[in-house]
Short mmCIF file of C-alpha atoms in Angstrom, two decimals:
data_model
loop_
_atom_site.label_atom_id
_atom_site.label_comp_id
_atom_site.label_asym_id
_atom_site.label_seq_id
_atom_site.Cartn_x
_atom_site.Cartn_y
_atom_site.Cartn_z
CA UNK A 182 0.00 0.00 0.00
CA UNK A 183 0.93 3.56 -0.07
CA UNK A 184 2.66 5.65 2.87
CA UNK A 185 2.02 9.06 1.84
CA UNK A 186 -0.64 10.17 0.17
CA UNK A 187 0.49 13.89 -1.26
CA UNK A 188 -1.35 16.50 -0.01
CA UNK A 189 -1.68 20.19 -1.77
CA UNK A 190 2.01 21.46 -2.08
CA UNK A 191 3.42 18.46 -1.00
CA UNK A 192 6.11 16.75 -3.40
CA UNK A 193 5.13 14.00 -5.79
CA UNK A 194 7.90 11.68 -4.36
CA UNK A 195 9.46 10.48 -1.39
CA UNK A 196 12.37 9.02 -2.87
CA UNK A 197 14.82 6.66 -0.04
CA UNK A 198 11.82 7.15 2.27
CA UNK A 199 13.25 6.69 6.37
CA UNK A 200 11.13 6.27 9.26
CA UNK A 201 11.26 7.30 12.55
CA UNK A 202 9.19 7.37 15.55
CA UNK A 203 9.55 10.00 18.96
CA UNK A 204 7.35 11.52 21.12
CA UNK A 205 4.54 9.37 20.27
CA UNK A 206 4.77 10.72 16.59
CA UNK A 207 5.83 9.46 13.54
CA UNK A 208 8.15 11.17 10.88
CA UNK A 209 9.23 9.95 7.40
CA UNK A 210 12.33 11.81 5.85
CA UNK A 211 12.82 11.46 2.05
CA UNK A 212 15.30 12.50 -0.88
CA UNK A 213 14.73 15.72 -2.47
CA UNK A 214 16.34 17.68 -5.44
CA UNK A 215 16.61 20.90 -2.97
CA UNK A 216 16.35 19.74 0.63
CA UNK A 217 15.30 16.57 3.07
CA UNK A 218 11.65 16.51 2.44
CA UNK A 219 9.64 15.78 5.80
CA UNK A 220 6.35 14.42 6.47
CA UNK A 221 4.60 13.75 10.10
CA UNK A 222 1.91 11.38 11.38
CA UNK A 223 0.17 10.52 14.59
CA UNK A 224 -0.45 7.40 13.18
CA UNK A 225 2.26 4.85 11.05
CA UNK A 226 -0.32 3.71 8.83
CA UNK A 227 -2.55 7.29 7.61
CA UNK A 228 -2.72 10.99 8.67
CA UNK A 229 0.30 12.02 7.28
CA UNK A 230 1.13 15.26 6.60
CA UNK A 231 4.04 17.24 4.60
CA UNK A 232 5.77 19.44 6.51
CA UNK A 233 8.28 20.97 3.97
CA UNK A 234 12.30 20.80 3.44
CA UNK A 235 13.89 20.43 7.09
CA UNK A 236 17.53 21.04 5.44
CA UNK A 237 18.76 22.96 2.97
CA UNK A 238 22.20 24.28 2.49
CA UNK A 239 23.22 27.01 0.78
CA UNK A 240 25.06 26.49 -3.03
CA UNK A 241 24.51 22.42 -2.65
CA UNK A 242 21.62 20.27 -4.61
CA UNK A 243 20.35 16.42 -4.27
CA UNK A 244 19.75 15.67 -0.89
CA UNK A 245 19.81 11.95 -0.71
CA UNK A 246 18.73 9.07 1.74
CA UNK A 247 18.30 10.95 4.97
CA UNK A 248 18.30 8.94 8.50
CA UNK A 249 18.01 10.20 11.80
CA UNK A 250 18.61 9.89 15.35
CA UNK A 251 18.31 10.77 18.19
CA UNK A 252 21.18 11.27 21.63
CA UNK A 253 20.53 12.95 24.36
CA UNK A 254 17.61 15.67 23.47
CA UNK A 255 19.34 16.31 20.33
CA UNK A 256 18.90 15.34 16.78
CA UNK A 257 21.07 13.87 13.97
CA UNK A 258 20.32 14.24 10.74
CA UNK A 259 22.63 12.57 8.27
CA UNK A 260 22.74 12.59 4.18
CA UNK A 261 25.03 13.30 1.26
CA UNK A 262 24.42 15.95 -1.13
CA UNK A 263 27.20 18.04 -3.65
CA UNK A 264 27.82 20.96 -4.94
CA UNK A 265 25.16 22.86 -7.30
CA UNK A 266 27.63 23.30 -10.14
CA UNK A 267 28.32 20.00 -10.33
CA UNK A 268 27.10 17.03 -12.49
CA UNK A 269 28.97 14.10 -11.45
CA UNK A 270 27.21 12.54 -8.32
CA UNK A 271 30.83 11.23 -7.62
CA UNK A 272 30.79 14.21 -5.79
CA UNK A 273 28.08 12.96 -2.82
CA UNK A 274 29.46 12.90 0.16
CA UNK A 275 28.30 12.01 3.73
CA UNK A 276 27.17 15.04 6.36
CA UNK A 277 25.31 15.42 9.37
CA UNK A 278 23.08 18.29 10.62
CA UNK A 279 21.67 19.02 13.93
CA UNK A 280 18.35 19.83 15.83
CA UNK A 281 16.49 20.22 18.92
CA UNK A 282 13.66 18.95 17.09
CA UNK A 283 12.69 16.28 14.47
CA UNK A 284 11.11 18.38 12.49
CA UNK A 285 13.69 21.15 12.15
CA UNK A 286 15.07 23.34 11.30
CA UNK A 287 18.44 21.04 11.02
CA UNK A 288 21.52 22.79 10.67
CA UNK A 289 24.49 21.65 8.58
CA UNK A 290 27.81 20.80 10.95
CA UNK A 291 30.01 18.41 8.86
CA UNK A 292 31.28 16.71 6.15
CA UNK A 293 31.97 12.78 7.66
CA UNK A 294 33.15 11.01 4.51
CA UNK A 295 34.88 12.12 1.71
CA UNK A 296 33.10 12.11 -1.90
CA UNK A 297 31.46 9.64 -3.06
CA UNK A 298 30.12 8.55 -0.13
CA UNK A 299 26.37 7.52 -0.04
CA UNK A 300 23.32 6.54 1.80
CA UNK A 301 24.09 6.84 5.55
CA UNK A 302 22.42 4.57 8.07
CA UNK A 303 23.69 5.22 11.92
CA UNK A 304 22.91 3.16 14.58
CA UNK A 305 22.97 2.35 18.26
CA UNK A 306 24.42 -0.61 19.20
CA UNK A 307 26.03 -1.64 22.72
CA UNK A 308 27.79 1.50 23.97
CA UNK A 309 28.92 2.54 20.78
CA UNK A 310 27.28 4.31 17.75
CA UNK A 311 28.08 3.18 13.76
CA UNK A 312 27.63 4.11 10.50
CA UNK A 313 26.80 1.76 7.11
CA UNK A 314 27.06 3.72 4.29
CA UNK A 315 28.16 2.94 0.48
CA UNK A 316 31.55 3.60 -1.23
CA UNK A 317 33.08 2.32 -4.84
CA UNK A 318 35.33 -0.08 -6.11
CA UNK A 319 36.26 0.17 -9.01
CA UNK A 320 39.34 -2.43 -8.88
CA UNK A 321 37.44 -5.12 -7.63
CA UNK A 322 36.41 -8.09 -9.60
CA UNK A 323 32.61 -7.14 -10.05
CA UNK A 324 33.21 -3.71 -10.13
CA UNK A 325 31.15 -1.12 -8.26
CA UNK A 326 28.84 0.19 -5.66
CA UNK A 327 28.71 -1.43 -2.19
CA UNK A 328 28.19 -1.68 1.70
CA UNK A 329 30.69 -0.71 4.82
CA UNK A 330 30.29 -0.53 8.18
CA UNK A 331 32.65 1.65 10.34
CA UNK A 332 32.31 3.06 14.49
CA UNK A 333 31.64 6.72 14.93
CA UNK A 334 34.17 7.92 17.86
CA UNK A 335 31.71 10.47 18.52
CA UNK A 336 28.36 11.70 16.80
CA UNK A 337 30.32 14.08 14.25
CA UNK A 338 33.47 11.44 13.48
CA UNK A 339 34.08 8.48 11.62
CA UNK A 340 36.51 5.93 12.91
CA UNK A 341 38.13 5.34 9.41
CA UNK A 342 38.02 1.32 9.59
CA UNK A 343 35.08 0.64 7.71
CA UNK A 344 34.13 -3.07 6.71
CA UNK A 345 32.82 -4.70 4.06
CA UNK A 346 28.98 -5.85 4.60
CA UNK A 347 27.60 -6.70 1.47
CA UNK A 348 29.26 -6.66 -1.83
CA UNK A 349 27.82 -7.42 -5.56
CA UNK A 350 28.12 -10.65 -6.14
CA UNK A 351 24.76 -11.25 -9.10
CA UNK A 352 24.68 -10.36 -12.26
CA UNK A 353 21.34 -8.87 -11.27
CA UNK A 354 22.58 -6.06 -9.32
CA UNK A 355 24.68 -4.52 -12.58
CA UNK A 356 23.41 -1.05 -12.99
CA UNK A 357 24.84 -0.21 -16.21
CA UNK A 358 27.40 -2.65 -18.56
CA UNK A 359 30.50 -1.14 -19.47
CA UNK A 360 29.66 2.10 -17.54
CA UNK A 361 33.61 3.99 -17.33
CA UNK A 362 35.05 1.37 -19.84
CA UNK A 363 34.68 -1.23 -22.14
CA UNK A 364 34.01 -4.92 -19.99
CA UNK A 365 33.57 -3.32 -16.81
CA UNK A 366 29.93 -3.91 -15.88
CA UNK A 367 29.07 -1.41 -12.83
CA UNK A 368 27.49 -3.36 -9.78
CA UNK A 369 25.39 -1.33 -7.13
CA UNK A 370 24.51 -2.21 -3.55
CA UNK A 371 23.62 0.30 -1.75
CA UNK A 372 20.84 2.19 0.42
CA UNK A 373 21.97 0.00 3.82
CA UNK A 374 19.09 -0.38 6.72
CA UNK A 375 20.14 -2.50 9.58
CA UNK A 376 18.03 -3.29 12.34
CA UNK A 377 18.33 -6.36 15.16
CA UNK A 378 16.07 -9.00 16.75
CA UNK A 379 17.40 -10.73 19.14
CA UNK A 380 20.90 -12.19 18.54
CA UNK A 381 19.81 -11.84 14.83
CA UNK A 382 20.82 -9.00 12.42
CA UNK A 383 19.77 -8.07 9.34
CA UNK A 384 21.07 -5.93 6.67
CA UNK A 385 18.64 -4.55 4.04
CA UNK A 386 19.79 -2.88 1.13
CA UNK A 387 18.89 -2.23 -2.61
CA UNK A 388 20.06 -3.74 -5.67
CA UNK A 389 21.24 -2.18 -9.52
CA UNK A 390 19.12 0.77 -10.12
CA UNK A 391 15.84 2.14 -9.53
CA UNK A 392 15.37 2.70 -13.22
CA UNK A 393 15.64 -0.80 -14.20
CA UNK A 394 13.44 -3.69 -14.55
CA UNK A 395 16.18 -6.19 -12.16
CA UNK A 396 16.02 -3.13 -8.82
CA UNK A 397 15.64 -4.99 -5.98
CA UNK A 398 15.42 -5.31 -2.23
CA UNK A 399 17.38 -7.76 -0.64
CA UNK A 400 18.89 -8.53 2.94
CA UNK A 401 22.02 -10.36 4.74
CA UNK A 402 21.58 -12.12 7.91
CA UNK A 403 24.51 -12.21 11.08
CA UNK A 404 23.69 -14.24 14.29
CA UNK A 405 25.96 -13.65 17.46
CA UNK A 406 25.94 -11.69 20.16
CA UNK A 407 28.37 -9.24 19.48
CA UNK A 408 27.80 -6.14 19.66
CA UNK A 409 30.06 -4.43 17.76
CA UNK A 410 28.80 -4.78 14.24
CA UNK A 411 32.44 -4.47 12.47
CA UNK A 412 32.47 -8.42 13.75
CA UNK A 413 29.89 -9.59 12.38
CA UNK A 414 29.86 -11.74 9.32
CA UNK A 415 26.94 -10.78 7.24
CA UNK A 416 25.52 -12.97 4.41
CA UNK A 417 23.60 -12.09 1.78
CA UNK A 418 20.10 -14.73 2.35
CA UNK A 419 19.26 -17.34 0.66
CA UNK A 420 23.21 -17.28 -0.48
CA UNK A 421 25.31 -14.84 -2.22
CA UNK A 422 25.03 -16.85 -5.89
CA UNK A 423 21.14 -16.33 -5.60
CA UNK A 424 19.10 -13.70 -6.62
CA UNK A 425 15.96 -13.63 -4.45
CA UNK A 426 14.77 -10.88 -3.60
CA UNK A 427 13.12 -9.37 -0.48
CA UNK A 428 10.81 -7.18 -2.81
CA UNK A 429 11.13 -6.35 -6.62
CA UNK A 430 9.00 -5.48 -9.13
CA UNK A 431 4.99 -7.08 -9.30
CA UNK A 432 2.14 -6.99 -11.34
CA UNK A 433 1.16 -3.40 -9.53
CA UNK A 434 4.73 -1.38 -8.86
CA UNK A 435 8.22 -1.33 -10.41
CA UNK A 436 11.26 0.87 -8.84
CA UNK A 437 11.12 -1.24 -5.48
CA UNK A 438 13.72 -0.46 -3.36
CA UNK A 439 15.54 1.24 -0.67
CA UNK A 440 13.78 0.71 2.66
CA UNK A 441 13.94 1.38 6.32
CA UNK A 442 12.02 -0.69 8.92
CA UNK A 443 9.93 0.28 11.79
CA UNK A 444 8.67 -2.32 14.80
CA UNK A 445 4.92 -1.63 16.13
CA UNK A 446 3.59 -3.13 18.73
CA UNK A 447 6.16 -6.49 18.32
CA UNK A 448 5.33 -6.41 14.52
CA UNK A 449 7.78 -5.14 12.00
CA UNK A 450 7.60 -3.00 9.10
CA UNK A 451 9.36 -2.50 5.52
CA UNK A 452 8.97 1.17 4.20
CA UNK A 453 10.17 1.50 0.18
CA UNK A 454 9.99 3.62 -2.26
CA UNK A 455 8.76 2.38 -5.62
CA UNK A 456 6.69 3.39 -9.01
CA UNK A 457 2.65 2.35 -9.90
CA UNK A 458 3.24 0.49 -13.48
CA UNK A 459 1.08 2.89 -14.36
CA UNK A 460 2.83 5.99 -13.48
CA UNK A 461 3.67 8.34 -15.87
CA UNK A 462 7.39 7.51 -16.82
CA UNK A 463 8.14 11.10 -17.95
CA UNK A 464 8.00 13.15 -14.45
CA UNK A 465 11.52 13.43 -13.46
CA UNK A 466 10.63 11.15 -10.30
CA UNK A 467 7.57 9.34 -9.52
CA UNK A 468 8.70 6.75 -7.11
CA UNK A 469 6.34 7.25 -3.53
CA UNK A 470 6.48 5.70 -0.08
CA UNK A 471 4.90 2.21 0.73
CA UNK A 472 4.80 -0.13 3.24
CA UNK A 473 3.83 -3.66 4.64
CA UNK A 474 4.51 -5.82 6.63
CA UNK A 475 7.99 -7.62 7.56
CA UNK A 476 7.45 -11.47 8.51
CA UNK A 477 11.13 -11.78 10.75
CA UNK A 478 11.77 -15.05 11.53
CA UNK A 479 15.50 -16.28 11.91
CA UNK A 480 17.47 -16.33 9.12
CA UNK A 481 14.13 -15.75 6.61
CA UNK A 482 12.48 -12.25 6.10
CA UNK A 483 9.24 -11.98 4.42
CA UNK A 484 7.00 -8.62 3.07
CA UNK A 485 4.05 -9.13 3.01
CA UNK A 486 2.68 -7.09 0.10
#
């Protein structure tokens, strides 16, 4: 089903859509061309409402895949975005902004990561706080896009040991054949969610490229209980030489992919972005939040859609 339903004013899309609940409200943070659209709800499954760009800096352009959290009474808001004169996205890179309030204003404090640095997801987990995000490689075998996971030393610093979570490995995840030369087929993981249940972790994450048929959602699976998640040895589920995805394209939307999960009331939820099939494939971006629910069970995850 659909997440937000636009009101007057509000944007078409809620591109990388993340959701967050405090203070007995909900809030959904999304991609935008200008700024880190917002929406709030009193309720995770209607009511919402759009309550404009909660970021915006001054001379940059394409906000992308805002998370939050919160420490202490204040807010972290974290994101890439680059400069307005360029066009390469190469030049994306990972910064975090600050509030008193999750719905803004948040102000820019830092670049993290250096460019190209993408798709931010920080988390809580023992003592310590850590950051998945997505970086290239353009030496490795399958070429491209993927996942690391590195310890923030404080709320504004990155550790600079990141490790490999989940790495292309399918010929379904290539975003684009001989993208920067010829024979060297671009991979993309990327859009990391990771959320715990128990002694199990998960890893969601998105596959090749919204704008093709193959974009997926898919997930790795760690058991222990460690802690610190540079430890853990994630793998990709049902195995790394299978492509089954979490959520991909159906008979009713197309453009499935990078999620964030909620749990209410001991029931989990998947939030994506992705296109009707009968959307009108001109607008410059159509994709719009939906969710259902996540079946967690062990190793196996399951949307129900």
């Amino acid at each position: 089903m659909k997440l937000i339903f636009p009101e007057e004013g509000a944007p078409v899309s809620q591109g990388d859509p993340y959701i967050f609940q405090t203070k007995g409200k909900y809030y959904l943070y999304a991609t935008g061309a200008n700024g880190v659209e917002t929406y709030r709800s009193d309720s995770l499954l209607s009511g919402w409402k759009y309550l404009g760009r909660t970021l915006s800096e001054t001379g940059m352009k394409e906000y992308w895949a805002p998370c939050i959290i919160e420490r202490d009474g204040t807010y972290y808001l974290y994101y890439s975005s680059m400069p307005k004169e360029e066009e390469d996205v190469h030049r994306q890179a990972i910064k975090v902004a600050v509030s008193d309030s999750p719905e803004g204003p948040f102000v820019y404090k830092k670049t993290i990561l250096p460019a190209f640095s993408i798709d931010p997801h920080v988390v809580k987990s023992g003592k310590d706080y850590y950051i998945f995000y997505s970086v290239n490689d353009a030496e490795a075998e399958r070429a491209g896009t993927y996942i690391v996971v590195d310890r923030l030393t404080d709320m504004f610093t990155v550790e600079g040991n990141p490790i490999a979570v989940v790495v292309p490995t399918l010929d379904e995840e290539i975003f684009m054949y001989d993208r920067f030369r010829k024979g060297q087929n671009w991979h993309t993981i990327e859009g990391a969610f990771y959320f715990r249940k128990g002694n199990d972790h998960y890893v969601t994450y998105s596959g090749n490229c919204y704008q093709n048929e193959k974009y997926f959602l898919g997930y790795a699976h760690a058991y222990g209980e460690e802690d610190d998640l540079r430890k853990l040895k994630f793998e990709k589920q049902p195995s790394e030489d299978v492509y089954a995805p979490l959520i991909c394209r159906n008979g009713e939307e197309e453009g499935t992919g990078h999620n964030s999960v909620i749990e209410e009331d001991g029931k989990f939820y998947v939030v994506y972005h992705a296109r009707d099939l009968s959307a009108d494939k001109s607008a410059p971006d159509c994709r719009t939040a939906r969710i259902c629910p996540l079946d967690v069970n062990g190793k196996i995850l399951k949307a129900e859609r």
